[in-house]
Amino acid sequence: MSARLRAAVIGTGFVGPFHVDAVRRGGIGEVVVIAGSNPERTAARAEAMGVAATTDLNEVFDDPTIDVVHVCTPNWSHLELALKALEAGKHVVVEKPLALTSADARTLVDAARQAGRHGLVAFTYRGYPMVRRARRLVADGELGAIRLVHGAYLQDWLSEETDYNWRLEPRAGASRAVADIGSHWFDTAQYITGRRINAVLADLATFLPVRQKPLVETAAFASATGEREPVEIGSEDAATILVRFDDGSRGAAVLSQVSPGRKNAFGLEVDGAAASLAWQQERPEELWVGTRTESRGLVRQPEGVLHGLPPLPSGHPEGWAEAMRDLLRDFYAAIADGRSPAGEQQYPTLEDGARAVALVDAVLESARAGQWVSVG
Ligand code: SOE
């Protein structure tokens, strides 16, 4: 077997350790170091994952043996860290949202192009086998002409006044629910249908304009105890958005981080002239397909061997962690096989990430203006 690609993961919060695990299980790369700003947490994460730790990012950028850098930090540092990694000649994996504004996201896309490096945006939901199957059904014409794309992405981990996380801070960006989870919904809707959203009409809501911020740092999905201070919140807890696609089809999404009982309820339906399909992230192995005369529940069938690794047999659920593994496996394979970063890719590219940021910008503008806004 050829030498594995060597990687560094920057970020020790919720998602960084899952990147370490996904790369490892993908079998093409190995994460050699995890970097973070908090020395204790970085050391603890590194020990748990069996990799080296550093709080000095130059150790990552200046190490010529590191091929890939994963940027898994809070939103405000994605741009700066990814640009530095590209300058240092690394390929980059960047968490979503790619950047805080569309202009910054374009800067990143251009930098990767100029550096001739591969760049992936972590649109994990594209890695689910049944999402890929849904895309194939649409591409094979089984649904007929697409009419409607609709669904929701609902969470509850920010539904109480005492829930707090860095995503609520102004420096994390003007949008929250839309940038954090809506960007996944938009991307998956476009991935499955192969169409682009070219206009949006959005209504945003902040149901908790004041939150009780804990004085200690709180990780995503966690609750803190102890002293708190009231802080004003500018970003949206929820959004209702109408969309139009470039083929004339229409859609609607309800996005919320304040829906009690809904954990990661990402659902998407596509209605065509001949058939409709529906997928729910929390039941990832199933795909519903309905016509005028029948409806069927498709279950995941293990397909082929992906880069040397057999898939799990049916009935052994593949979920979020496997989706991340497969997404990163496609990315690492493109690098290992020497494929040009300029060509078509199997993985979600920085260009796809920039498109999602442009949609978020359009949503904010639409909500401000109270009218449809087109996306270029
Ligand atoms: C938190 O809202 C979050 O972890 C997102 O940041 C992820 O992208 C999503 O997959 C799950 O929810």
mmCIF file of C-alpha atoms and ligand atoms in Angstrom:
data_model
loop_
_atom_site.group_PDB
_atom_site.id
_atom_site.type_symbol
_atom_site.label_atom_id
_atom_site.label_comp_id
_atom_site.label_asym_id
_atom_site.label_seq_id
_atom_site.Cartn_x
_atom_site.Cartn_y
_atom_site.Cartn_z
ATOM 1 C CA MET A 1 0.000 0.000 0.000
ATOM 2 C CA SER A 2 1.261 3.487 -0.800
ATOM 3 C CA ALA A 3 2.151 5.826 2.082
ATOM 4 C CA ARG A 4 -0.860 7.325 3.813
ATOM 5 C CA LEU A 5 -1.479 11.043 3.483
ATOM 6 C CA ARG A 6 -0.613 12.897 6.672
ATOM 7 C CA ALA A 7 -3.079 15.324 8.180
ATOM 8 C CA ALA A 8 -3.526 17.838 10.977
ATOM 9 C CA VAL A 9 -6.885 18.738 12.530
ATOM 10 C CA ILE A 10 -7.231 22.250 13.958
ATOM 11 C CA GLY A 11 -10.073 22.438 16.478
ATOM 12 C CA THR A 12 -10.914 20.472 19.600
ATOM 13 C CA GLY A 13 -14.651 21.198 19.883
ATOM 14 C CA PHE A 14 -17.550 18.945 18.848
ATOM 15 C CA VAL A 15 -16.494 18.131 15.309
ATOM 16 C CA GLY A 16 -12.649 18.046 15.278
ATOM 17 C CA PRO A 17 -12.333 14.641 16.970
ATOM 18 C CA PHE A 18 -14.856 13.165 14.494
ATOM 19 C CA HIS A 19 -12.631 14.294 11.630
ATOM 20 C CA VAL A 20 -9.713 12.441 13.273
ATOM 21 C CA ASP A 21 -11.853 9.315 13.557
ATOM 22 C CA ALA A 22 -13.264 9.599 10.032
ATOM 23 C CA VAL A 23 -9.845 10.002 8.411
ATOM 24 C CA ARG A 24 -8.519 7.052 10.378
ATOM 25 C CA ARG A 25 -11.421 4.792 9.430
ATOM 26 C CA GLY A 26 -11.204 5.923 5.800
ATOM 27 C CA GLY A 27 -7.859 4.165 5.572
ATOM 28 C CA ILE A 28 -6.142 6.550 3.138
ATOM 29 C CA GLY A 29 -4.875 9.169 5.553
ATOM 30 C CA GLU A 30 -3.739 9.463 9.125
ATOM 31 C CA VAL A 31 -4.128 12.422 11.412
ATOM 32 C CA VAL A 32 -0.781 12.972 13.098
ATOM 33 C CA VAL A 33 -1.592 16.020 15.198
ATOM 34 C CA ILE A 34 -4.577 17.867 16.646
ATOM 35 C CA ALA A 35 -4.150 21.592 17.288
ATOM 36 C CA GLY A 36 -6.166 23.772 19.636
ATOM 37 C CA SER A 37 -5.998 27.020 21.560
ATOM 38 C CA ASN A 38 -6.797 25.536 24.990
ATOM 39 C CA PRO A 39 -3.731 23.510 26.162
ATOM 40 C CA GLU A 40 -5.589 21.209 28.583
ATOM 41 C CA ARG A 41 -8.415 20.383 26.201
ATOM 42 C CA THR A 42 -6.015 19.902 23.287
ATOM 43 C CA ALA A 43 -3.843 17.522 25.336
ATOM 44 C CA ALA A 44 -6.894 15.582 26.530
ATOM 45 C CA ARG A 45 -8.351 15.219 23.016
ATOM 46 C CA ALA A 46 -4.960 14.227 21.597
ATOM 47 C CA GLU A 47 -4.452 11.587 24.244
ATOM 48 C CA ALA A 48 -7.923 10.160 23.732
ATOM 49 C CA MET A 49 -7.358 9.923 19.967
ATOM 50 C CA GLY A 50 -3.750 8.713 20.139
ATOM 51 C CA VAL A 51 -2.264 11.627 18.158
ATOM 52 C CA ALA A 52 0.190 14.419 18.991
ATOM 53 C CA ALA A 53 -1.063 17.755 20.401
ATOM 54 C CA THR A 54 0.012 21.310 19.700
ATOM 55 C CA THR A 55 -1.149 24.812 20.526
ATOM 56 C CA ASP A 56 1.326 26.307 18.045
ATOM 57 C CA LEU A 57 -0.234 26.437 14.597
ATOM 58 C CA ASN A 58 3.142 27.112 12.980
ATOM 59 C CA GLU A 59 4.032 23.541 13.850
ATOM 60 C CA VAL A 60 1.237 22.522 11.513
ATOM 61 C CA PHE A 61 1.831 24.988 8.686
ATOM 62 C CA ASP A 62 5.641 24.663 8.725
ATOM 63 C CA ASP A 63 5.671 20.867 8.754
ATOM 64 C CA PRO A 64 6.416 19.778 5.160
ATOM 65 C CA THR A 65 5.249 16.223 5.879
ATOM 66 C CA ILE A 66 1.652 17.343 6.507
ATOM 67 C CA ASP A 67 -0.425 17.082 3.321
ATOM 68 C CA VAL A 68 -3.926 18.015 4.540
ATOM 69 C CA VAL A 69 -5.156 20.523 7.126
ATOM 70 C CA HIS A 70 -8.687 20.258 8.556
ATOM 71 C CA VAL A 71 -10.130 23.561 9.802
ATOM 72 C CA CYS A 72 -12.671 22.614 12.499
ATOM 73 C CA THR A 73 -12.614 25.822 14.545
ATOM 74 C CA PRO A 74 -15.406 28.350 15.218
ATOM 75 C CA ASN A 75 -16.718 30.089 12.119
ATOM 76 C CA TRP A 76 -14.778 33.336 12.501
ATOM 77 C CA SER A 77 -11.371 31.673 11.987
ATOM 78 C CA HIS A 78 -12.180 29.411 9.001
ATOM 79 C CA LEU A 79 -11.021 31.905 6.384
ATOM 80 C CA GLU A 80 -7.750 32.900 8.027
ATOM 81 C CA LEU A 81 -6.671 29.351 8.886
ATOM 82 C CA ALA A 82 -7.636 27.865 5.535
ATOM 83 C CA LEU A 83 -5.760 30.636 3.695
ATOM 84 C CA LYS A 84 -2.656 29.995 5.799
ATOM 85 C CA ALA A 85 -2.855 26.273 5.120
ATOM 86 C CA LEU A 86 -3.163 26.884 1.371
ATOM 87 C CA GLU A 87 -0.226 29.317 1.463
ATOM 88 C CA ALA A 88 1.776 26.564 3.132
ATOM 89 C CA GLY A 89 0.891 24.260 0.220
ATOM 90 C CA LYS A 90 -1.594 22.053 2.085
ATOM 91 C CA HIS A 91 -4.880 20.657 0.833
ATOM 92 C CA VAL A 92 -7.757 21.863 3.025
ATOM 93 C CA VAL A 93 -10.896 20.478 4.617
ATOM 94 C CA VAL A 94 -13.025 23.326 5.968
ATOM 95 C CA GLU A 95 -16.073 23.091 8.203
ATOM 96 C CA LYS A 96 -19.204 24.967 7.171
ATOM 97 C CA PRO A 97 -19.979 27.775 6.846
ATOM 98 C CA LEU A 98 -16.839 28.268 4.752
ATOM 99 C CA ALA A 99 -16.633 31.936 5.726
ATOM 100 C CA LEU A 100 -18.753 34.666 7.257
ATOM 101 C CA THR A 101 -19.525 36.444 3.986
ATOM 102 C CA SER A 102 -19.855 35.503 0.381
ATOM 103 C CA ALA A 103 -16.888 37.723 -0.554
ATOM 104 C CA ASP A 104 -14.656 35.912 1.963
ATOM 105 C CA ALA A 105 -15.804 32.533 0.711
ATOM 106 C CA ARG A 106 -14.864 33.559 -2.855
ATOM 107 C CA THR A 107 -11.420 34.633 -1.597
ATOM 108 C CA LEU A 108 -10.922 31.105 -0.300
ATOM 109 C CA VAL A 109 -12.094 29.484 -3.531
ATOM 110 C CA ASP A 110 -9.684 31.679 -5.537
ATOM 111 C CA ALA A 111 -6.787 30.982 -3.168
ATOM 112 C CA ALA A 112 -7.249 27.210 -3.520
ATOM 113 C CA ARG A 113 -7.435 27.514 -7.294
ATOM 114 C CA GLN A 114 -4.243 29.577 -7.419
ATOM 115 C CA ALA A 115 -2.460 27.200 -5.058
ATOM 116 C CA GLY A 116 -3.608 24.209 -7.131
ATOM 117 C CA ARG A 117 -4.813 22.410 -4.028
ATOM 118 C CA HIS A 118 -7.897 20.331 -3.275
ATOM 119 C CA GLY A 119 -10.458 21.876 -0.903
ATOM 120 C CA LEU A 120 -13.501 20.222 0.661
ATOM 121 C CA VAL A 121 -16.339 21.837 2.602
ATOM 122 C CA ALA A 122 -17.764 19.467 5.198
ATOM 123 C CA PHE A 123 -21.274 19.001 3.842
ATOM 124 C CA THR A 124 -21.497 15.688 5.674
ATOM 125 C CA TYR A 125 -25.038 14.834 4.622
ATOM 126 C CA ARG A 126 -23.846 14.180 1.060
ATOM 127 C CA GLY A 127 -21.973 11.173 2.426
ATOM 128 C CA TYR A 128 -25.103 9.206 3.441
ATOM 129 C CA PRO A 129 -25.669 6.215 1.147
ATOM 130 C CA MET A 130 -29.418 6.934 0.850
ATOM 131 C CA VAL A 131 -28.788 10.583 -0.020
ATOM 132 C CA ARG A 132 -26.526 9.365 -2.819
ATOM 133 C CA ARG A 133 -29.214 6.887 -3.855
ATOM 134 C CA ALA A 134 -31.813 9.681 -3.911
ATOM 135 C CA ARG A 135 -29.524 11.692 -6.183
ATOM 136 C CA ARG A 136 -29.211 8.710 -8.537
ATOM 137 C CA LEU A 137 -32.993 8.205 -8.615
ATOM 138 C CA VAL A 138 -33.468 11.818 -9.667
ATOM 139 C CA ALA A 139 -30.623 11.667 -12.213
ATOM 140 C CA ASP A 140 -32.046 8.447 -13.711
ATOM 141 C CA GLY A 141 -35.360 10.225 -14.270
ATOM 142 C CA GLU A 142 -37.370 8.005 -11.900
ATOM 143 C CA LEU A 143 -39.154 11.013 -10.411
ATOM 144 C CA GLY A 144 -39.832 12.742 -13.722
ATOM 145 C CA ALA A 145 -39.658 16.529 -13.832
ATOM 146 C CA ILE A 146 -39.059 17.945 -10.364
ATOM 147 C CA ARG A 147 -41.862 20.139 -9.048
ATOM 148 C CA LEU A 148 -41.261 20.682 -5.341
ATOM 149 C CA VAL A 149 -38.432 20.272 -2.828
ATOM 150 C CA HIS A 150 -39.453 20.738 0.788
ATOM 151 C CA GLY A 151 -38.527 19.835 4.314
ATOM 152 C CA ALA A 152 -37.072 20.965 7.577
ATOM 153 C CA TYR A 153 -33.978 20.916 9.708
ATOM 154 C CA LEU A 154 -34.949 21.122 13.381
ATOM 155 C CA GLN A 155 -32.843 20.955 16.544
ATOM 156 C CA ASP A 156 -33.595 21.758 20.188
ATOM 157 C CA TRP A 157 -30.226 22.299 21.792
ATOM 158 C CA LEU A 158 -30.653 26.114 21.813
ATOM 159 C CA SER A 159 -34.342 26.177 22.778
ATOM 160 C CA GLU A 160 -33.914 27.500 26.325
ATOM 161 C CA GLU A 161 -32.796 30.916 27.495
ATOM 162 C CA THR A 162 -29.902 29.324 29.394
ATOM 163 C CA ASP A 163 -28.590 27.429 26.333
ATOM 164 C CA TYR A 164 -25.407 29.012 25.079
ATOM 165 C CA ASN A 165 -22.567 28.354 22.646
ATOM 166 C CA TRP A 166 -20.102 30.389 20.529
ATOM 167 C CA ARG A 167 -22.496 30.103 17.577
ATOM 168 C CA LEU A 168 -24.642 32.768 19.312
ATOM 169 C CA GLU A 169 -21.881 35.386 19.334
ATOM 170 C CA PRO A 170 -21.846 38.236 16.804
ATOM 171 C CA ARG A 171 -18.337 37.233 15.666
ATOM 172 C CA ALA A 172 -19.736 33.838 14.549
ATOM 173 C CA GLY A 173 -21.586 35.647 11.759
ATOM 174 C CA ALA A 174 -24.827 37.516 11.153
ATOM 175 C CA SER A 175 -26.765 34.293 10.556
ATOM 176 C CA ARG A 176 -26.983 31.300 12.897
ATOM 177 C CA ALA A 177 -29.721 28.723 12.199
ATOM 178 C CA VAL A 178 -29.482 29.314 8.455
ATOM 179 C CA ALA A 179 -25.663 29.289 8.307
ATOM 180 C CA ASP A 180 -25.243 26.433 10.774
ATOM 181 C CA ILE A 181 -27.894 23.963 9.666
ATOM 182 C CA GLY A 182 -29.714 25.647 6.759
ATOM 183 C CA SER A 183 -26.492 25.505 4.735
ATOM 184 C CA HIS A 184 -26.649 21.688 5.026
ATOM 185 C CA TRP A 185 -30.292 21.660 3.921
ATOM 186 C CA PHE A 186 -29.647 23.896 0.900
ATOM 187 C CA ASP A 187 -26.606 21.898 -0.141
ATOM 188 C CA THR A 188 -28.328 18.523 0.204
ATOM 189 C CA ALA A 189 -31.393 19.770 -1.688
ATOM 190 C CA GLN A 190 -29.166 20.925 -4.545
ATOM 191 C CA TYR A 191 -27.046 17.754 -4.408
ATOM 192 C CA ILE A 192 -30.033 15.393 -4.607
ATOM 193 C CA THR A 193 -31.843 17.292 -7.339
ATOM 194 C CA GLY A 194 -28.788 18.406 -9.326
ATOM 195 C CA ARG A 195 -30.504 21.816 -9.547
ATOM 196 C CA ARG A 196 -29.433 25.157 -8.123
ATOM 197 C CA ILE A 197 -31.427 27.435 -5.904
ATOM 198 C CA ASN A 198 -31.475 30.785 -7.666
ATOM 199 C CA ALA A 199 -33.840 32.871 -5.489
ATOM 200 C CA VAL A 200 -35.008 32.959 -1.880
ATOM 201 C CA LEU A 201 -37.748 34.638 0.168
ATOM 202 C CA ALA A 202 -36.945 34.404 3.861
ATOM 203 C CA ASP A 203 -38.513 35.209 7.204
ATOM 204 C CA LEU A 204 -36.192 34.994 10.235
ATOM 205 C CA ALA A 205 -37.157 34.831 13.898
ATOM 206 C CA THR A 206 -35.220 35.370 17.122
ATOM 207 C CA PHE A 207 -37.516 34.031 19.826
ATOM 208 C CA LEU A 208 -34.895 34.471 22.551
ATOM 209 C CA PRO A 209 -33.466 37.976 22.018
ATOM 210 C CA VAL A 210 -31.772 37.822 25.443
ATOM 211 C CA ARG A 211 -29.956 34.725 26.728
ATOM 212 C CA GLN A 212 -28.290 33.927 30.029
ATOM 213 C CA LYS A 213 -24.674 33.378 29.036
ATOM 214 C CA PRO A 214 -22.635 31.135 31.380
ATOM 215 C CA LEU A 215 -19.354 32.625 32.505
ATOM 216 C CA VAL A 216 -17.608 29.385 31.510
ATOM 217 C CA GLU A 217 -17.213 28.223 27.897
ATOM 218 C CA THR A 218 -19.944 25.763 26.780
ATOM 219 C CA ALA A 219 -19.534 23.162 24.055
ATOM 220 C CA ALA A 220 -22.184 22.520 21.398
ATOM 221 C CA PHE A 221 -25.113 20.452 22.716
ATOM 222 C CA ALA A 222 -23.894 20.874 26.338
ATOM 223 C CA SER A 223 -25.490 22.727 29.268
ATOM 224 C CA ALA A 224 -23.432 24.789 31.672
ATOM 225 C CA THR A 225 -24.164 25.458 35.325
ATOM 226 C CA GLY A 226 -22.967 28.313 37.529
ATOM 227 C CA GLU A 227 -22.991 32.065 37.162
ATOM 228 C CA ARG A 228 -24.449 33.761 34.106
ATOM 229 C CA GLU A 229 -24.856 37.177 32.561
ATOM 230 C CA PRO A 230 -27.640 38.368 30.227
ATOM 231 C CA VAL A 231 -26.546 38.974 26.618
ATOM 232 C CA GLU A 232 -28.457 40.240 23.602
ATOM 233 C CA ILE A 233 -28.708 37.902 20.639
ATOM 234 C CA GLY A 234 -28.734 39.233 17.084
ATOM 235 C CA SER A 235 -28.860 36.020 15.047
ATOM 236 C CA GLU A 236 -31.942 33.982 14.158
ATOM 237 C CA ASP A 237 -33.185 30.986 16.160
ATOM 238 C CA ALA A 238 -35.354 29.882 13.248
ATOM 239 C CA ALA A 239 -36.199 30.617 9.633
ATOM 240 C CA THR A 240 -38.962 29.861 7.159
ATOM 241 C CA ILE A 241 -37.678 30.100 3.603
ATOM 242 C CA LEU A 242 -39.241 29.767 0.164
ATOM 243 C CA VAL A 243 -36.812 28.858 -2.619
ATOM 244 C CA ARG A 244 -36.878 28.708 -6.404
ATOM 245 C CA PHE A 245 -34.644 26.393 -8.409
ATOM 246 C CA ASP A 246 -33.078 27.126 -11.797
ATOM 247 C CA ASP A 247 -35.388 24.637 -13.560
ATOM 248 C CA GLY A 248 -38.498 26.395 -12.285
ATOM 249 C CA SER A 249 -39.161 23.963 -9.442
ATOM 250 C CA ARG A 250 -40.129 25.422 -6.065
ATOM 251 C CA GLY A 251 -39.290 24.629 -2.493
ATOM 252 C CA ALA A 252 -39.668 25.503 1.168
ATOM 253 C CA ALA A 253 -37.593 24.859 4.274
ATOM 254 C CA VAL A 254 -38.273 25.323 7.981
ATOM 255 C CA LEU A 255 -35.045 25.670 9.959
ATOM 256 C CA SER A 256 -34.908 25.828 13.739
ATOM 257 C CA GLN A 257 -32.548 25.338 16.658
ATOM 258 C CA VAL A 258 -35.358 25.915 19.165
ATOM 259 C CA SER A 259 -37.832 23.046 18.538
ATOM 260 C CA PRO A 260 -38.088 20.994 21.759
ATOM 261 C CA GLY A 261 -37.692 17.263 21.208
ATOM 262 C CA ARG A 262 -36.221 17.612 17.723
ATOM 263 C CA LYS A 263 -32.549 16.646 17.967
ATOM 264 C CA ASN A 264 -31.158 16.616 14.456
ATOM 265 C CA ALA A 265 -34.372 16.261 12.482
ATOM 266 C CA PHE A 266 -33.157 16.918 8.968
ATOM 267 C CA GLY A 267 -35.763 15.854 6.435
ATOM 268 C CA LEU A 268 -36.068 16.437 2.733
ATOM 269 C CA GLU A 269 -38.703 15.499 0.166
ATOM 270 C CA VAL A 270 -38.599 15.817 -3.589
ATOM 271 C CA ASP A 271 -41.857 15.655 -5.539
ATOM 272 C CA GLY A 272 -41.583 14.927 -9.245
ATOM 273 C CA ALA A 273 -44.227 14.534 -11.952
ATOM 274 C CA ALA A 274 -43.985 10.717 -11.754
ATOM 275 C CA ALA A 275 -42.869 9.984 -8.191
ATOM 276 C CA SER A 276 -41.825 11.582 -4.926
ATOM 277 C CA LEU A 277 -39.091 10.652 -2.475
ATOM 278 C CA ALA A 278 -38.451 11.422 1.189
ATOM 279 C CA TRP A 279 -35.416 10.998 3.445
ATOM 280 C CA GLN A 280 -35.032 11.611 7.183
ATOM 281 C CA GLN A 281 -31.551 11.918 8.670
ATOM 282 C CA GLU A 282 -32.586 10.210 11.897
ATOM 283 C CA ARG A 283 -33.672 7.118 9.885
ATOM 284 C CA PRO A 284 -30.737 7.253 7.505
ATOM 285 C CA GLU A 285 -30.996 3.777 6.006
ATOM 286 C CA GLU A 286 -34.480 4.314 4.582
ATOM 287 C CA LEU A 287 -35.739 6.142 1.547
ATOM 288 C CA TRP A 288 -39.447 6.459 0.833
ATOM 289 C CA VAL A 289 -40.552 6.519 -2.798
ATOM 290 C CA GLY A 290 -44.200 7.018 -3.741
ATOM 291 C CA THR A 291 -46.228 7.086 -6.968
ATOM 292 C CA ARG A 292 -49.977 7.386 -7.673
ATOM 293 C CA THR A 293 -50.348 3.600 -7.355
ATOM 294 C CA GLU A 294 -47.834 2.493 -4.746
ATOM 295 C CA SER A 295 -45.281 3.579 -2.200
ATOM 296 C CA ARG A 296 -42.126 1.703 -1.280
ATOM 297 C CA GLY A 297 -39.568 1.919 1.472
ATOM 298 C CA LEU A 298 -36.099 1.321 0.033
ATOM 299 C CA VAL A 299 -33.429 0.108 2.426
ATOM 300 C CA ARG A 300 -29.721 0.553 2.039
ATOM 301 C CA GLN A 301 -28.011 -2.246 0.160
ATOM 302 C CA PRO A 302 -24.265 -2.511 0.624
ATOM 303 C CA GLU A 303 -22.748 -1.350 -2.629
ATOM 304 C CA GLY A 304 -19.334 -2.273 -3.936
ATOM 305 C CA VAL A 305 -16.125 -1.619 -2.116
ATOM 306 C CA LEU A 306 -15.196 1.996 -1.511
ATOM 307 C CA HIS A 307 -11.450 2.520 -1.745
ATOM 308 C CA GLY A 308 -10.703 -0.958 -0.400
ATOM 309 C CA LEU A 309 -13.169 -0.977 2.507
ATOM 310 C CA PRO A 310 -16.380 -3.034 2.373
ATOM 311 C CA PRO A 311 -19.571 -1.238 3.455
ATOM 312 C CA LEU A 312 -21.529 -2.462 6.481
ATOM 313 C CA PRO A 313 -24.126 -5.140 5.635
ATOM 314 C CA SER A 314 -27.798 -4.018 5.467
ATOM 315 C CA GLY A 315 -29.376 -3.671 8.880
ATOM 316 C CA HIS A 316 -26.129 -2.432 10.430
ATOM 317 C CA PRO A 317 -26.970 1.272 10.294
ATOM 318 C CA GLU A 318 -24.552 3.661 8.683
ATOM 319 C CA GLY A 319 -25.038 7.173 10.028
ATOM 320 C CA TRP A 320 -23.373 10.522 10.459
ATOM 321 C CA ALA A 321 -19.921 9.190 11.340
ATOM 322 C CA GLU A 322 -19.875 6.890 8.301
ATOM 323 C CA ALA A 323 -21.089 9.727 6.089
ATOM 324 C CA MET A 324 -18.168 11.855 7.282
ATOM 325 C CA ARG A 325 -15.789 8.920 6.739
ATOM 326 C CA ASP A 326 -16.970 8.355 3.162
ATOM 327 C CA LEU A 327 -16.915 12.030 2.285
ATOM 328 C CA LEU A 328 -13.339 12.357 3.507
ATOM 329 C CA ARG A 329 -12.384 9.087 1.856
ATOM 330 C CA ASP A 330 -13.452 10.461 -1.526
ATOM 331 C CA PHE A 331 -11.426 13.597 -0.816
ATOM 332 C CA TYR A 332 -8.279 11.766 0.270
ATOM 333 C CA ALA A 333 -8.590 9.394 -2.699
ATOM 334 C CA ALA A 334 -8.657 12.362 -5.101
ATOM 335 C CA ILE A 335 -5.390 13.621 -3.616
ATOM 336 C CA ALA A 336 -3.746 10.193 -3.385
ATOM 337 C CA ASP A 337 -4.692 9.373 -7.001
ATOM 338 C CA GLY A 338 -3.164 12.671 -8.179
ATOM 339 C CA ARG A 339 -6.460 13.934 -9.631
ATOM 340 C CA SER A 340 -6.488 17.576 -10.699
ATOM 341 C CA PRO A 341 -8.214 19.933 -8.240
ATOM 342 C CA ALA A 342 -9.538 21.787 -11.300
ATOM 343 C CA GLY A 343 -11.731 18.907 -12.543
ATOM 344 C CA GLU A 344 -15.095 17.462 -11.450
ATOM 345 C CA GLN A 345 -14.952 16.084 -7.911
ATOM 346 C CA GLN A 346 -16.836 13.385 -6.003
ATOM 347 C CA TYR A 347 -16.639 15.457 -2.842
ATOM 348 C CA PRO A 348 -18.300 18.816 -1.918
ATOM 349 C CA THR A 349 -15.868 21.488 -3.075
ATOM 350 C CA LEU A 350 -15.021 24.930 -1.727
ATOM 351 C CA GLU A 351 -17.087 26.216 -4.656
ATOM 352 C CA ASP A 352 -20.105 24.369 -3.184
ATOM 353 C CA GLY A 353 -19.261 25.911 0.197
ATOM 354 C CA ALA A 354 -19.148 29.394 -1.344
ATOM 355 C CA ARG A 355 -22.497 28.782 -3.008
ATOM 356 C CA ALA A 356 -24.031 27.966 0.369
ATOM 357 C CA VAL A 357 -22.581 31.155 1.880
ATOM 358 C CA ALA A 358 -24.044 33.145 -1.032
ATOM 359 C CA LEU A 359 -27.425 31.602 -0.212
ATOM 360 C CA VAL A 360 -27.065 32.591 3.442
ATOM 361 C CA ASP A 361 -26.238 36.163 2.375
ATOM 362 C CA ALA A 362 -29.289 36.180 0.102
ATOM 363 C CA VAL A 363 -31.498 34.897 2.944
ATOM 364 C CA LEU A 364 -30.306 37.707 5.236
ATOM 365 C CA GLU A 365 -30.905 40.285 2.530
ATOM 366 C CA SER A 366 -34.342 38.888 1.731
ATOM 367 C CA ALA A 367 -35.384 38.909 5.389
ATOM 368 C CA ARG A 368 -34.208 42.525 5.734
ATOM 369 C CA ALA A 369 -35.903 43.703 2.563
ATOM 370 C CA GLY A 370 -39.011 41.507 2.829
ATOM 371 C CA GLN A 371 -38.727 40.413 -0.787
ATOM 372 C CA TRP A 372 -37.330 37.758 -3.127
ATOM 373 C CA VAL A 373 -33.574 37.952 -3.619
ATOM 374 C CA SER A 374 -31.767 36.190 -6.451
ATOM 375 C CA VAL A 375 -28.587 34.244 -6.010
ATOM 376 C CA GLY A 376 -26.085 34.602 -8.863
HETATM 377 C C1 SOE B 1 -24.850 22.197 15.469
HETATM 378 O O1 SOE B 1 -25.925 22.945 15.083
HETATM 379 C C2 SOE B 1 -24.472 21.139 14.471
HETATM 380 O O2 SOE B 1 -23.481 20.427 15.083
HETATM 381 C C3 SOE B 1 -23.957 21.686 13.174
HETATM 382 O O3 SOE B 1 -22.881 22.571 13.379
HETATM 383 C C4 SOE B 1 -23.577 20.508 12.292
HETATM 384 O O4 SOE B 1 -23.121 20.961 11.071
HETATM 385 C C5 SOE B 1 -24.769 19.583 12.128
HETATM 386 O O5 SOE B 1 -24.392 18.473 11.377
HETATM 387 C C6 SOE B 1 -25.339 19.160 13.443
HETATM 388 O O6 SOE B 1 -25.588 20.279 14.219
#
